């Protein structure tokens, strides 16, 4: 995901760069009414992941799982990122767990 503010990017190998920091196990996650945000909700409408586009901070209700050799998301409403070779390189599941084939860099330059 690359927004005009470049809050976050994920490369073809599943390495993610956040301009800000990641907060795990955040419950509840409350979107701010006056900020531009990328919001992911579960099937009940609860926010499970959020990226603030102005500062690049990311909040997830679950945990981060890096360096996953193979990613096979379960059949559900997960947010899945697939590279140009058709391989799953990252996904966020309905519990707010963030899976990466590569690693996460915080306070970086996406």
Short mmCIF file of C-alpha atoms in Angstrom, two decimals:
data_model
loop_
_atom_site.label_atom_id
_atom_site.label_comp_id
_atom_site.label_asym_id
_atom_site.label_seq_id
_atom_site.Cartn_x
_atom_site.Cartn_y
_atom_site.Cartn_z
CA UNK A 1 0.00 0.00 0.00
CA UNK A 2 1.42 3.36 -0.99
CA UNK A 3 -0.58 6.47 -0.26
CA UNK A 4 0.19 10.00 -1.33
CA UNK A 5 1.86 10.45 2.04
CA UNK A 6 3.87 7.20 1.66
CA UNK A 7 2.82 5.95 5.09
CA UNK A 8 3.67 2.33 4.25
CA UNK A 9 5.03 0.16 1.46
CA UNK A 10 5.45 -3.58 0.92
CA UNK A 11 7.95 -4.87 -1.62
CA UNK A 12 7.71 -7.96 -3.85
CA UNK A 13 9.51 -10.08 -1.21
CA UNK A 14 7.08 -9.23 1.59
CA UNK A 15 9.24 -6.67 3.40
CA UNK A 16 7.17 -3.82 4.83
CA UNK A 17 8.32 -0.30 5.66
CA UNK A 18 6.29 1.93 7.95
CA UNK A 19 7.02 5.64 8.23
CA UNK A 20 5.86 5.41 11.84
CA UNK A 21 5.63 2.61 14.39
CA UNK A 22 3.54 -0.53 14.85
CA UNK A 23 1.37 -0.98 17.95
CA UNK A 24 0.31 -4.60 18.51
CA UNK A 25 -2.52 -6.00 20.64
CA UNK A 26 -4.41 -2.69 20.48
CA UNK A 27 -8.01 -3.18 21.56
CA UNK A 28 -10.11 -1.33 20.72
CA UNK A 29 -8.75 0.47 17.68
CA UNK A 30 -10.58 3.75 17.25
CA UNK A 31 -10.32 5.63 13.96
CA UNK A 32 -9.82 9.36 14.34
CA UNK A 33 -12.58 11.40 12.68
CA UNK A 34 -10.19 14.15 11.55
CA UNK A 35 -7.40 12.00 10.04
CA UNK A 36 -6.90 10.15 6.76
CA UNK A 37 -6.61 6.45 7.58
CA UNK A 38 -6.59 3.02 5.93
CA UNK A 39 -8.98 0.91 8.02
CA UNK A 40 -9.58 -2.86 7.96
CA UNK A 41 -12.64 -4.29 9.73
CA UNK A 42 -13.68 -7.83 10.57
CA UNK A 43 -16.98 -9.40 9.55
CA UNK A 44 -18.68 -7.84 12.60
CA UNK A 45 -17.54 -4.33 11.65
CA UNK A 46 -14.88 -4.04 14.38
CA UNK A 47 -11.62 -2.36 13.37
CA UNK A 48 -8.75 -4.88 13.43
CA UNK A 49 -6.06 -2.84 11.65
CA UNK A 50 -5.49 0.83 10.93
CA UNK A 51 -2.72 2.87 9.26
CA UNK A 52 -2.65 6.63 9.88
CA UNK A 53 -1.60 8.13 6.57
CA UNK A 54 -0.25 11.39 8.04
CA UNK A 55 2.37 9.79 10.31
CA UNK A 56 2.60 6.16 9.16
CA UNK A 57 1.66 4.66 12.51
CA UNK A 58 -0.07 1.27 12.32
CA UNK A 59 -2.32 -0.33 14.93
CA UNK A 60 -3.32 -4.01 14.88
CA UNK A 61 -5.52 -5.89 17.31
CA UNK A 62 -3.34 -8.99 17.00
CA UNK A 63 0.36 -9.74 16.61
CA UNK A 64 3.05 -9.37 13.96
CA UNK A 65 4.46 -12.56 12.40
CA UNK A 66 7.59 -11.90 10.32
CA UNK A 67 9.80 -14.15 8.15
CA UNK A 68 7.01 -16.59 7.33
CA UNK A 69 8.41 -19.00 4.70
CA UNK A 70 5.00 -19.60 3.16
CA UNK A 71 1.78 -17.73 3.64
CA UNK A 72 -1.52 -19.50 3.10
CA UNK A 73 -4.35 -17.37 4.50
CA UNK A 74 -7.47 -19.26 5.52
CA UNK A 75 -10.55 -18.82 3.39
CA UNK A 76 -12.11 -15.80 5.05
CA UNK A 77 -12.27 -12.03 4.75
CA UNK A 78 -8.52 -11.51 5.21
CA UNK A 79 -6.75 -8.57 3.54
CA UNK A 80 -4.25 -10.34 1.26
CA UNK A 81 -1.33 -8.86 -0.70
CA UNK A 82 -0.05 -10.87 -3.67
CA UNK A 83 3.16 -10.08 -5.57
CA UNK A 84 3.58 -9.98 -9.35
CA UNK A 85 4.37 -13.74 -9.38
CA UNK A 86 1.02 -14.54 -7.76
CA UNK A 87 2.54 -15.40 -4.36
CA UNK A 88 0.97 -14.26 -1.09
CA UNK A 89 3.57 -12.01 0.54
CA UNK A 90 1.49 -10.50 3.33
CA UNK A 91 -1.93 -10.61 4.91
CA UNK A 92 -3.92 -9.35 7.86
CA UNK A 93 -6.46 -11.80 9.23
CA UNK A 94 -9.82 -11.11 10.87
CA UNK A 95 -8.20 -11.15 14.31
CA UNK A 96 -5.81 -8.36 13.34
CA UNK A 97 -2.71 -10.56 13.05
CA UNK A 98 -0.23 -9.18 10.48
CA UNK A 99 1.74 -11.81 8.53
CA UNK A 100 4.80 -10.96 6.43
CA UNK A 101 6.99 -13.18 4.30
CA UNK A 102 9.80 -10.70 4.99
CA UNK A 103 10.36 -8.27 7.84
CA UNK A 104 9.00 -4.95 9.09
CA UNK A 105 11.06 -1.77 9.26
CA UNK A 106 9.63 0.94 11.53
CA UNK A 107 10.42 4.65 11.34
CA UNK A 108 11.61 4.08 7.78
CA UNK A 109 11.21 5.77 4.42
CA UNK A 110 8.54 3.91 2.44
#
